[in-house]
Each structure stands twice: as structure tokens, then as C-alpha cells.
Coordinates of C-alpha atoms in Angstrom, one line a residue:
M1227 CA -91.7 2.9 38.6
E1228 CA -92.6 6.9 39.4
I1229 CA -90.1 6.9 42.6
L1230 CA -87.5 4.7 41.3
V1231 CA -87.5 7.6 38.3
I1232 CA -87.5 10.2 40.6
G1233 CA -84.8 8.2 43.0
V1234 CA -82.9 7.9 40.1
F1235 CA -82.7 11.2 39.0
A1236 CA -81.8 12.4 42.7
L1237 CA -78.6 10.6 42.9
M1238 CA -77.2 11.5 39.5
A1239 CA -78.3 15.4 40.4
I1240 CA -76.6 15.1 43.5
A1241 CA -73.5 13.7 42.3
T1242 CA -73.1 16.1 39.0
A1243 CA -73.5 18.8 41.4
T1244 CA -71.1 18.2 43.3
A1245 CA -68.5 17.5 40.9
V1246 CA -69.4 20.3 38.9
S1247 CA -69.6 22.6 41.6
P1248 CA -65.8 23.9 42.2
K1249 CA -65.4 23.6 38.5
V1250 CA -68.0 26.4 38.1
G1251 CA -67.6 27.8 41.2
I1252 CA -71.6 27.7 42.5
A1253 CA -72.1 26.2 45.4
A1254 CA -74.0 22.6 44.8
P1255 CA -76.6 23.2 47.2
L1256 CA -77.9 26.1 44.4
I1257 CA -77.5 23.7 41.7
L1258 CA -79.2 21.3 43.3
V1259 CA -82.2 23.5 43.7
A1260 CA -81.9 25.0 39.7
L1261 CA -82.0 21.0 38.8
G1262 CA -85.0 20.3 40.8
F1263 CA -87.1 23.3 39.5
G1264 CA -86.0 22.5 36.4
A1265 CA -87.1 19.3 36.3
S1266 CA -90.5 20.3 38.2
L1267 CA -91.5 21.9 35.0
L1268 CA -90.7 18.5 32.6
P1269 CA -94.4 17.5 31.6
F1270 CA -93.6 14.0 32.5
M1271 CA -91.9 15.1 36.0
P1272 CA -95.0 13.7 38.4
A1273 CA -95.6 16.6 41.1
V1274 CA -93.5 15.9 44.3
E1275 CA -94.9 16.0 47.8
V1276 CA -92.7 15.1 50.9
D1277 CA -93.9 14.7 54.2
P1278 CA -92.0 17.7 56.3
E1279 CA -91.7 14.7 58.7
V1280 CA -89.3 12.6 56.5
I1281 CA -87.2 15.5 56.5
L1282 CA -87.2 16.1 60.0
A1283 CA -87.6 12.6 61.6
G1284 CA -85.5 10.9 59.0
V1285 CA -83.0 13.2 57.2
L1286 CA -81.9 15.8 60.2
P1287 CA -80.7 13.8 62.5
P1288 CA -78.1 11.5 60.9
L1289 CA -77.1 14.9 59.2
L1290 CA -76.8 16.8 62.6
F1291 CA -74.5 13.8 63.9
A1292 CA -72.9 13.1 61.0
A1293 CA -71.9 16.9 62.2
G1294 CA -71.2 16.7 65.4
A1295 CA -68.9 13.9 65.3
S1296 CA -66.8 15.7 63.0
I1297 CA -66.2 18.9 65.4
P1298 CA -63.3 18.9 67.4
A1299 CA -64.4 18.3 70.9
T1300 CA -61.8 20.5 72.3
D1301 CA -62.4 23.5 69.8
F1302 CA -66.0 23.2 71.0
R1303 CA -65.5 23.3 74.7
R1304 CA -63.5 26.2 73.6
E1305 CA -66.7 28.3 72.1
F1306 CA -69.1 26.4 73.7
R1307 CA -70.0 30.4 75.5
S1308 CA -69.8 32.0 72.6
I1309 CA -71.5 28.9 70.7
S1310 CA -74.7 28.6 73.1
G1311 CA -75.3 32.6 72.4
L1312 CA -75.2 32.2 69.0
S1313 CA -77.2 28.9 68.7
V1314 CA -79.6 30.0 72.0
I1315 CA -79.9 33.6 72.6
L1316 CA -79.2 34.7 69.2
T1317 CA -82.2 32.3 68.2
I1318 CA -84.4 33.4 70.8
L1319 CA -83.9 37.0 69.9
S1320 CA -84.4 36.7 66.2
T1321 CA -87.4 34.5 66.7
L1322 CA -89.3 37.5 69.0
V1323 CA -88.1 40.1 66.2
L1324 CA -88.9 38.5 62.8
G1325 CA -92.3 37.6 64.8
A1326 CA -92.9 41.2 66.1
F1327 CA -92.1 41.7 62.0
F1328 CA -94.0 39.3 60.6
H1329 CA -97.3 39.9 63.0
W1330 CA -96.9 43.9 61.5
L1331 CA -96.5 43.3 57.9
I1332 CA -99.2 40.6 57.0
D1333 CA -102.5 41.6 57.5
D1334 CA -104.6 39.7 60.6
L1335 CA -101.6 37.2 60.6
S1336 CA -102.0 36.2 64.5
W1337 CA -98.6 36.3 67.4
P1338 CA -98.5 32.4 67.4
W1339 CA -98.5 32.3 63.7
A1340 CA -96.1 35.2 63.6
F1341 CA -93.9 34.1 66.0
A1342 CA -93.9 30.4 64.2
L1343 CA -92.6 31.7 61.1
G1344 CA -90.1 33.7 63.2
A1345 CA -88.5 30.9 64.4
I1346 CA -88.7 29.3 61.3
V1347 CA -85.9 31.6 59.2
S1348 CA -84.1 32.3 62.0
P1349 CA -81.7 29.1 62.3
S1350 CA -78.2 29.2 59.9
D1351 CA -78.1 26.4 58.4
P1352 CA -75.5 23.3 58.9
V1353 CA -75.6 22.7 55.3
A1354 CA -75.2 26.1 53.5
T1355 CA -71.9 26.2 56.4
A1356 CA -70.3 23.6 54.5
I1357 CA -70.0 26.5 51.9
I1358 CA -67.5 28.5 54.0
K1359 CA -65.4 25.9 55.1
R1360 CA -64.3 25.6 51.5
L1361 CA -62.4 29.2 51.5
G1362 CA -59.8 28.1 54.0
V1363 CA -60.9 30.7 56.7
S1364 CA -59.9 30.2 60.2
P1365 CA -60.8 27.3 61.7
R1366 CA -61.2 29.3 64.8
M1367 CA -64.6 31.0 63.1
V1368 CA -65.4 27.4 60.8
S1369 CA -65.7 26.3 64.6
L1370 CA -68.0 29.2 65.9
L1371 CA -70.3 28.5 63.0
E1372 CA -70.7 24.7 63.0
G1373 CA -71.3 24.7 66.7
E1374 CA -74.0 27.9 65.4
S1375 CA -75.6 25.6 63.3
L1376 CA -75.1 22.4 65.4
L1377 CA -77.7 23.7 67.6
N1378 CA -79.7 26.3 66.7
D1379 CA -81.6 24.3 64.6
A1380 CA -83.2 22.1 67.6
C1381 CA -83.4 25.8 69.1
A1382 CA -85.2 26.9 66.2
L1383 CA -87.8 23.6 66.1
V1384 CA -89.0 23.9 69.8
L1385 CA -89.5 27.1 69.9
L1386 CA -91.5 26.9 66.8
R1387 CA -93.4 23.4 68.5
G1388 CA -94.5 26.0 70.5
A1389 CA -95.7 28.7 68.9
V1390 CA -97.8 25.7 67.1
A1391 CA -99.4 24.9 70.6
A1392 CA -100.3 28.7 71.6
A1393 CA -101.9 29.0 68.7
A1394 CA -104.0 25.8 69.2
A1395 CA -104.5 25.9 72.7
A1396 CA -103.4 29.0 75.8
V1397 CA -99.9 28.6 76.3
T1398 CA -97.8 31.4 78.4
V1399 CA -94.6 32.1 77.8
G1400 CA -93.4 30.4 81.0
D1401 CA -95.4 26.9 79.9
I1402 CA -93.1 27.7 76.5
A1403 CA -89.5 28.6 78.6
L1404 CA -89.7 25.4 80.9
E1405 CA -91.0 22.9 77.7
F1406 CA -87.2 24.5 75.9
I1407 CA -85.3 23.7 79.0
L1408 CA -87.2 20.7 79.8
A1409 CA -86.5 19.8 75.9
M1410 CA -83.0 20.4 75.7
T1411 CA -81.5 19.0 79.0
V1412 CA -83.4 15.5 78.7
A1413 CA -82.1 15.5 74.9
V1414 CA -78.7 16.3 76.2
I1415 CA -78.7 13.4 79.0
I1416 CA -80.5 11.3 76.0
G1417 CA -77.2 11.8 73.6
I1418 CA -74.7 11.1 76.0
I1419 CA -76.1 7.7 77.1
V1420 CA -76.5 6.7 73.3
G1421 CA -73.2 8.5 72.3
R1422 CA -71.3 6.3 74.9
L1423 CA -73.4 2.9 74.4
N1424 CA -72.9 3.4 70.5
L1425 CA -68.8 3.3 71.6
W1426 CA -69.5 0.4 74.4
V1427 CA -71.3 -1.2 71.4
S1428 CA -68.9 -0.6 68.5
N1429 CA -65.9 -1.1 70.2
R1430 CA -66.8 -4.5 70.8
M1431 CA -68.3 -5.4 67.2
S1432 CA -65.5 -7.1 65.0
D1433 CA -67.2 -6.7 62.1
T1434 CA -66.5 -3.8 60.0
T1435 CA -69.5 -4.1 57.9
A1436 CA -72.0 -5.0 60.5
N1437 CA -70.6 -2.0 63.0
T1438 CA -71.3 0.6 60.3
V1439 CA -74.8 -1.0 59.7
F1440 CA -75.1 -0.8 63.0
T1441 CA -74.0 3.3 63.3
L1442 CA -76.5 4.0 60.9
A1443 CA -79.0 3.6 63.4
V1444 CA -77.5 5.4 66.1
P1445 CA -78.9 8.9 65.5
F1446 CA -82.1 7.6 65.4
V1447 CA -81.6 5.4 68.5
A1448 CA -80.8 9.1 70.1
S1449 CA -83.5 11.1 68.2
I1450 CA -86.9 8.7 68.9
P1451 CA -86.6 8.2 72.2
A1452 CA -86.1 12.0 73.1
E1453 CA -89.2 13.0 70.5
A1454 CA -90.7 10.2 72.2
V1455 CA -90.8 12.2 75.9
G1456 CA -91.1 15.1 74.3
A1457 CA -87.8 16.6 73.8
S1458 CA -85.3 17.7 71.0
G1459 CA -84.8 14.7 68.9
L1460 CA -82.0 16.9 66.6
V1461 CA -80.1 17.9 70.1
A1462 CA -79.9 14.1 71.5
A1463 CA -78.4 13.5 67.9
V1464 CA -75.9 16.2 68.1
V1465 CA -74.7 15.8 71.1
C1466 CA -74.4 11.8 70.2
G1467 CA -72.2 12.5 68.1
L1468 CA -70.6 14.8 69.9
V1469 CA -69.9 11.9 72.5
T1470 CA -68.8 9.4 70.0
G1471 CA -66.9 11.6 67.5
N1472 CA -64.6 12.6 70.8
G1473 CA -64.3 8.8 71.8
S1474 CA -64.0 7.0 68.6
A1475 CA -59.8 7.6 68.5
K1476 CA -60.0 5.5 71.6
A1477 CA -62.9 2.6 71.3
L1478 CA -62.4 2.4 67.8
S1479 CA -60.3 0.4 65.5
P1480 CA -58.5 2.0 62.6
Q1481 CA -60.8 0.1 60.0
V1482 CA -64.0 0.8 61.6
R1483 CA -63.5 4.3 62.0
Q1484 CA -62.3 5.1 58.2
S1485 CA -65.4 2.5 57.4
D1486 CA -67.6 5.4 59.5
T1487 CA -66.1 8.6 58.5
Q1488 CA -66.3 6.7 54.0
T1489 CA -69.8 5.2 55.2
W1490 CA -71.2 9.2 56.5
H1491 CA -69.3 11.0 53.9
A1492 CA -71.7 9.2 51.5
I1493 CA -74.3 9.4 53.6
E1494 CA -73.9 13.5 53.9
L1495 CA -73.8 14.0 50.7
I1496 CA -77.2 12.0 49.2
L1497 CA -79.4 13.4 52.4
E1498 CA -78.2 17.2 52.1
G1499 CA -78.4 17.0 47.9
V1500 CA -82.0 15.2 48.3
V1501 CA -83.3 18.2 50.5
Y1502 CA -82.2 20.8 48.3
L1503 CA -83.6 19.3 45.4
I1504 CA -87.1 19.0 46.9
V1505 CA -87.1 22.3 47.7
G1506 CA -86.7 23.3 43.9
L1507 CA -88.8 20.2 42.9
E1508 CA -91.7 21.9 45.5
I1509 CA -91.3 25.3 44.9
V1510 CA -93.2 25.9 41.4
A1511 CA -96.5 24.2 43.2
V1512 CA -96.2 26.8 46.0
V1513 CA -95.7 29.8 44.2
R1514 CA -98.6 28.6 42.6
E1515 CA -100.6 28.3 45.5
V1516 CA -99.9 31.6 46.3
Q1517 CA -100.8 33.0 42.9
E1518 CA -104.4 31.9 43.0
K1519 CA -104.9 32.6 47.1
H1520 CA -103.2 36.2 47.4
E1521 CA -102.7 37.5 44.1
G1522 CA -99.3 37.1 42.7
V1523 CA -95.8 36.1 44.5
G1524 CA -94.9 39.5 44.5
F1525 CA -95.8 40.6 48.0
A1526 CA -94.0 37.4 49.5
F1527 CA -90.6 37.9 47.5
A1528 CA -90.7 41.4 49.5
A1529 CA -90.9 40.3 52.7
A1530 CA -88.4 37.3 52.1
M1531 CA -86.3 39.9 50.7
A1532 CA -86.8 42.1 54.0
T1533 CA -86.5 39.0 56.0
I1534 CA -83.1 38.5 55.1
V1535 CA -82.5 42.2 55.3
L1536 CA -83.5 42.2 58.6
V1537 CA -81.9 38.8 59.7
L1538 CA -78.7 39.6 58.7
I1539 CA -78.3 43.1 60.8
L1540 CA -79.8 41.4 64.1
R1541 CA -76.7 39.0 63.0
A1542 CA -74.8 41.7 62.6
L1543 CA -75.9 43.9 66.3
F1544 CA -75.4 40.6 68.0
I1545 CA -71.8 39.1 66.8
A1546 CA -70.1 42.9 67.3
P1547 CA -70.4 42.9 71.0
L1548 CA -69.9 38.9 71.2
L1549 CA -66.5 39.4 69.8
A1550 CA -65.8 42.3 71.4
A1551 CA -66.3 40.4 74.7
Q1552 CA -64.1 37.7 73.1
A1553 CA -61.2 40.2 72.6
R1554 CA -61.6 40.8 76.3
R1555 CA -61.5 37.2 77.3
A1556 CA -58.3 37.0 75.3
R1557 CA -56.2 40.0 76.9
R1558 CA -57.3 38.6 80.4
A1559 CA -56.4 34.8 79.2
A1560 CA -53.4 36.2 78.0
A1561 CA -52.4 38.6 81.8
L1562 CA -52.8 34.8 83.5
R1563 CA -49.4 33.9 81.4
P1564 CA -47.0 34.8 84.1
R1565 CA -49.2 33.8 86.9
L1566 CA -49.3 30.6 85.3
A1567 CA -45.6 30.4 84.7
D1568 CA -44.5 31.1 88.2
L1569 CA -47.0 28.6 89.4
R1570 CA -45.5 26.7 86.6
E1571 CA -41.8 27.4 88.8
R1572 CA -43.3 26.8 92.3
L1573 CA -44.7 23.2 90.8
G1574 CA -41.3 22.0 90.5
D1575 CA -39.7 24.1 93.4
P1576 CA -39.7 21.3 96.2
A1577 CA -40.5 24.2 98.9
T1578 CA -43.4 25.4 97.8
H1579 CA -44.8 22.1 95.7
A1580 CA -47.7 21.7 98.2
A1581 CA -48.8 25.5 98.5
A1582 CA -49.1 25.4 94.4
I1583 CA -50.7 22.1 94.4
H1584 CA -53.3 23.4 96.4
E1585 CA -53.1 26.5 94.9
V1586 CA -54.5 25.5 91.4
A1587 CA -56.4 22.9 92.6
Q1588 CA -58.7 25.7 94.0
H1589 CA -59.4 26.8 90.7
V1590 CA -60.3 23.3 89.1
G1591 CA -63.4 22.2 90.4
A1592 CA -65.2 21.5 93.6
L1593 CA -64.6 17.8 93.0
S1594 CA -60.7 18.0 92.8
A1595 CA -61.4 20.7 96.1
R1596 CA -62.7 17.3 97.7
R1597 CA -59.6 15.3 96.0
L1598 CA -57.4 18.1 97.5
R1599 CA -58.9 17.5 100.9
K1600 CA -58.4 13.8 100.8
G1601 CA -55.0 14.2 99.3
E1602 CA -55.9 12.9 96.7
V1603 CA -54.9 15.3 93.9
S1604 CA -51.6 14.7 92.5
H1605 CA -48.6 16.7 90.7
D1606 CA -49.0 15.0 87.6
H1607 CA -53.1 16.5 88.4
V1608 CA -52.0 19.6 88.5
S1609 CA -49.0 19.9 86.3
R1610 CA -52.0 18.8 83.4
H1611 CA -54.5 21.8 84.4
L1612 CA -51.5 23.9 83.5
T1613 CA -50.8 22.6 80.5
K1614 CA -54.7 22.7 79.8
A1615 CA -54.8 26.3 80.7
E1616 CA -51.7 27.6 78.8
A1617 CA -53.1 25.6 75.8
D1618 CA -56.4 27.4 76.1
I1619 CA -54.8 30.6 76.6
G1620 CA -52.2 30.3 73.7
Y1621 CA -55.8 29.3 71.0
L1622 CA -57.3 32.5 72.4
V1623 CA -54.2 35.2 71.7
K1624 CA -53.1 32.8 67.9
A1625 CA -56.6 33.3 66.6
P1626 CA -58.4 36.5 67.5
L1627 CA -61.5 37.4 65.5
G1628 CA -62.2 41.4 64.8
P1629 CA -64.3 43.1 62.5
R1630 CA -63.6 41.2 59.3
E1631 CA -63.6 38.1 60.8
G1632 CA -66.8 39.2 62.4
A1633 CA -68.0 40.7 58.9
V1634 CA -67.4 37.2 57.1
M1635 CA -69.6 35.5 60.0
V1636 CA -72.2 37.8 60.0
W1637 CA -72.7 36.9 56.2
A1638 CA -71.9 33.4 56.4
G1639 CA -75.0 33.1 58.2
M1640 CA -77.2 31.5 55.4
R1641 CA -80.5 29.9 55.6
G1642 CA -80.9 26.2 54.1
V1643 CA -82.2 23.0 54.9
V1644 CA -84.1 23.6 58.3
T1645 CA -86.1 26.6 57.6
V1646 CA -87.1 25.1 54.2
A1647 CA -87.9 21.8 56.3
A1648 CA -89.6 23.6 59.2
A1649 CA -91.8 25.8 57.4
Q1650 CA -93.3 22.4 55.6
T1651 CA -94.4 21.1 59.6
L1652 CA -97.2 23.5 59.5
P1653 CA -100.0 22.1 60.0
T1654 CA -102.2 22.2 57.2
D1655 CA -105.1 24.7 58.8
T1656 CA -102.4 28.0 59.5
P1657 CA -104.2 30.6 58.3
D1658 CA -102.5 32.0 55.2
R1659 CA -100.0 28.9 55.3
A1660 CA -99.1 28.6 51.3
L1661 CA -97.5 32.2 51.8
L1662 CA -96.0 31.7 55.2
V1663 CA -94.2 28.4 53.2
L1664 CA -93.2 30.5 50.1
I1665 CA -91.9 33.4 52.5
A1666 CA -89.6 31.0 54.3
Y1667 CA -88.8 29.4 50.7
I1668 CA -87.3 32.3 49.7
V1669 CA -85.4 33.3 52.7
A1670 CA -83.4 30.1 52.2
V1671 CA -83.2 30.0 48.5
G1672 CA -82.3 34.0 48.5
S1673 CA -79.6 33.7 51.4
L1674 CA -78.0 30.9 49.7
V1675 CA -78.0 32.4 46.2
I1676 CA -77.5 36.3 47.4
Q1677 CA -74.9 35.5 50.2
G1678 CA -74.0 31.5 49.6
G1679 CA -73.2 33.1 45.6
T1680 CA -71.0 35.9 46.9
V1681 CA -69.4 34.9 50.5
R1682 CA -66.8 34.1 48.0
W1683 CA -66.3 37.9 46.8
V1684 CA -66.7 38.8 50.2
V1685 CA -63.9 36.6 51.9
Q1686 CA -61.6 37.6 49.1
W1687 CA -62.6 41.9 49.7
L1688 CA -62.4 41.4 53.6
K1689 CA -59.2 39.2 53.7
P1690 CA -60.2 37.7 56.9
S1691 CA -57.9 35.7 58.6
R1692 CA -56.5 32.2 57.3
G1693 CA -55.3 30.9 61.2
V1694 CA -51.9 30.6 61.7
S1695 CA -49.4 31.5 59.0
A1696 CA -47.3 29.0 56.9
Q1697 CA -44.4 29.4 58.9
D1698 CA -46.1 28.8 62.9
A1699 CA -47.7 25.8 60.8
A1700 CA -44.0 24.1 60.0
E1701 CA -43.0 25.0 63.5
E1702 CA -46.7 23.3 64.8
R1703 CA -46.3 20.0 63.0
G1704 CA -42.6 19.4 64.3
A1705 CA -43.1 19.8 68.0
L1706 CA -45.9 17.3 67.1
H1707 CA -43.3 15.2 65.7
D1708 CA -41.2 15.9 68.9
F1709 CA -43.9 15.2 71.1
L1710 CA -44.9 11.7 69.6
E1711 CA -41.0 10.3 69.3
G1712 CA -40.7 11.1 72.9
A1713 CA -43.8 9.4 73.6
V1714 CA -42.3 5.7 71.8
E1715 CA -39.1 6.6 73.8
R1716 CA -41.1 7.1 77.4
A1717 CA -42.4 3.9 76.2
G1718 CA -39.4 2.2 75.9
G1719 CA -39.0 2.4 71.8
E1720 CA -40.2 0.1 68.7
E1721 CA -38.1 -3.5 70.7
A1722 CA -40.2 -2.9 73.4
L1723 CA -43.4 -2.0 71.9
G1724 CA -43.1 -4.7 69.6
G1725 CA -43.2 -3.3 66.6
R1726 CA -44.2 -0.7 63.7
V1727 CA -47.9 -1.4 65.2
G1728 CA -46.9 -0.6 68.6
V1729 CA -45.2 2.3 67.9
I1730 CA -48.2 3.3 66.0
E1731 CA -50.7 2.9 68.9
A1732 CA -48.3 4.7 71.2
K1733 CA -48.4 7.5 68.9
R1734 CA -52.1 7.7 68.7
D1735 CA -52.1 7.2 72.8
A1736 CA -50.4 10.4 72.9
L1737 CA -52.3 12.1 69.9
I1738 CA -55.7 11.0 72.3
D1739 CA -54.2 12.8 75.4
A1740 CA -52.5 15.5 73.3
R1741 CA -56.3 16.7 72.0
G1742 CA -57.7 16.7 75.7
L1743 CA -54.9 18.7 76.6
G1744 CA -55.7 21.1 73.2
I1745 CA -51.9 21.4 73.1
F1746 CA -52.0 21.0 69.3
S1747 CA -54.5 22.2 66.6
S1748 CA -57.1 20.0 66.2
A1749 CA -56.9 19.8 62.0
L1750 CA -53.2 19.2 62.7
L1751 CA -53.9 16.6 65.5
S1752 CA -56.7 14.9 63.2
S1753 CA -54.7 14.6 60.1
T1754 CA -51.9 12.9 61.8
L1755 CA -54.8 10.9 63.6
D1756 CA -55.9 9.7 59.8
A1757 CA -52.4 9.1 58.6
L1758 CA -51.7 6.8 61.5
D1759 CA -54.9 4.8 61.4
A1760 CA -53.9 4.7 57.6
E1761 CA -50.2 3.2 58.1
Q1762 CA -51.9 0.6 60.6
I1763 CA -54.1 -0.7 57.9
R1764 CA -51.6 -1.0 55.8
L1765 CA -49.4 -3.2 57.7
E1766 CA -52.0 -5.0 59.4
L1767 CA -53.4 -6.3 56.0

């Protein structure tokens, strides 16, 4: 009965916080932490203790799968270099620096446990990142923050696993590095396999309800085998989500996609809310334990505040050169435009056609070079490569990220669910475990309160780029409309396509092709695809 009462309270609290959040201007996670804290003070509320493995193995895989499925694959590809830097290199550097800080700050805390706490508080939070999305900042900034939060969780947890192993046995830095590489590589392979298998099965499952039930198991089908072989289950879930999201438009019916979208939105809402409620419900017990064993919580609070400041400094020191490198990349890309235009012109001239194909194909990669030698590289293949390169350049030039955007990215790097869950996984015999857990809790909640509670004002003050202008957006919508109408005409028109559904399917195929080339913004392509799906469902009812 106690579990039932807590479950009912959780569902009502999550719904209330989500509905109230926009009206009061406070992020829903903060409201849920406060509700959980208040509920824990009630005399009839039983003590809540949640096994951290429930969060790491049962909550995070579906959350990260859903986030991976929703991020545009084209934007992820374009920003992969920067995302890798933020999610891997910055996480490793933060773990090392913060580990040294904790070793110096806390008496008798060994290096392995100091690095373990450093890994716990290093990753930014995928749930907290949702706060910045609602403020209408540049879609490119959102892609970077989302991509970072997808992968740095897994990176931090692998580092945490290595630090705990080092505390228990003689483990070298080389051993941890090798485990890290293997854990990531194997997880990526498993995620790709499961993602493609998911699309294959879902494409052959005609019952929408049955398919929805099947997709609920997919994140675990990816994460459980990965964990069983020592890889990262979270990376496997993320990659599986990316593969599923990128292939769903082509492999799944509109009914299945719409059902999956609605289902996963509800699941995300519930799972995110449950984690923050757990933080609020458990924090009182953690504080009491620290008070009993460490003579008050003042030290933990001061250590957590210093950690938040250090994290922001490290983040700023990393993001500044990262954006400078992006600016140089954009300038180099813009300088390539005349060359691409020349190649495009030579490609259309019979006299220079063959030489142009050879020059472009040399830059496509080893596979195309082999195809070139065999005479398998066609005019269409080369033309598409040029179109893709031109679109990538346009993406870099149209949406530059400067100091204002960088400052917002620094402030938006909040800690949250993963930090809380990772702290709970510390073994029970960890020295000063209650103190370490409380520091992690305060860092997570404090960053959400301080950064999450003020990020709206920071955005209003800094006025970062909101993306393309209204005029550019209108022109892009017009260009996409013409592109889709042209696709219908090339297919022979509505009569040749057999009716309105045939036209919709022709437009959808054109949208998928445009997404692969990157010639329109991901947000516009996604909204247009949703509109086509809704129209087809209406016609088929």
C-alpha cells in the first residue's frame, strides 16, 4: 500500500509540476525536488530508499534512447567533432581537475575516491538541458548541448567505474583507458545493431499497439547486452536511439511514428519527474547522516558551491577555444564556396565533366576512390556530394556561435539526474560515503537552482542568436514548398501517383532525401514531416 501511495503521489506531482512550470516561470525539475522534499517531512510519509541501479539500469537507458531518437542526425553529424570534445575530452579533464580538488579539500580522501566524485559531478544533464530549449535560443546551440549531454553521461559513468575499480584493486591508468575505449566501441556496435533490428521488426509489425509495446523494450535490448560484456549500456541506448530516429521516417508508417512519439513523450515526462522526486525525498535522510557523522552540513555545502564555480570555470576555459575553432572552420568553409561553384560549373560542361568527377570523388573517401577506379562513381553521386558540402557550408556560415552564445552554453551546463544517480551507486563501504553523496546532491540541486533558475535572465541579458531571422525562415519555407512540388512533378503528378496519399508519400521521400543532403533546417523538415504524417493518417481513417 505504501508503494501505491507513493506512486499516486508521484504521478500527480509530475503532472502538476509540468502544468504549473510555465505559469510560474520555475523549471519543473526544481518544483519536483521541492515537492519531494516537502513530502519527506510529512509524518506519515515512509522513508524512501531507491536502489541506484534502478535509475542507472532502468531509468536512464529509455531516457537517453528517447533523447537520441529525437536529435536530428544531420545536425549531430555536423557537430560531431564539437560534441565529442564536450562530451569526452571536457568530461575527462573535469574528472581529473575536480578529483585533484577533492583530494586536496577532503582529509584522507584517497585519489581513486576523489576521482570517483570528480566523475560523478562532471557530466551535464540531459534533462536539465530541456530548460534551455524552451527559451528559443539558436537550434545549433541546442544541438551542441543535447549532443553533449547524451554522451558525457556514459563517459562519466565509465570513468566512475574505473575509479571504483582502482580503489578496490591495483588498476593502472592504461587499464582504465583501455576499458574506456573498449566500453565505448563495443557499445556503439551493439547500439547500431539493435537500432537497425528495431527498425526491421517495427517495419513488419502491423499492429500499432503491439509495436509500441515492443519499442518500450528496445532501450534495454541495447543496454543490457552492452553491460553484460563490460561496455556502456547508456552509449548503446543513445546510439540505438540515433539509428532509430534517423531511420524511422523511411522504415515506419505514419501511425507507428505518431504513436511512438506520443508514448515516449509521456514516458520521458514520468521518468524525469520520478528522478527529481527521489532527490527531494532522499535528501533529508542524507543530510541527517552527514550531520551525525560529520558535525553538520556546512562543509558539504561550501564544497559543493566551490565545485559549481570550478565546473563553470573549466567549462568556460574549454568552450572559448572550442568556439574559436568553430569560427575558423566556418571561415575555411566559406572560402571553399568559389571552388565548389567552379566544380559545379565544370561538372555541367561535357569537356570538363570527367575531370570534375575525378576531383570531387577524390575527396569523398576511400570507398568512392575504389568505385572511381572501377568506373562506378556517377554524375548523380558527385552532384549529391557537392550539394551536401554546399549545405554544410551554409549551415556553418548562417548560424555562427560567438561569445554571447558561448556564455549561454557555459551557464546552461547544469548537473542533475546522472550526478544524483551516479552518487547513489557508490559502494556502501566508500570512505565518507554520506558526505560524498551529499556534496553530489547539493551540486546537482544547486546548479539547477542557481543556473536553471537564472538562465532565462542570462539569455535576456546576453541576447544570443535565436537562429535564422523571420524573413530567412519564410524564404526557407517557400523553398521547401517548391522543392516538394517539384518532386511531385518529377514523379508524374497526382494522377500518376494514384491520389493524395501517393503525393504525400512522394513528398515524404523527397523530405528524407533532403534531410540526408542537409539542404533545409532540421526543425523545418521535422515539422513538415509531422504535417504530412497527420494528413495521411486523416485520409486513411
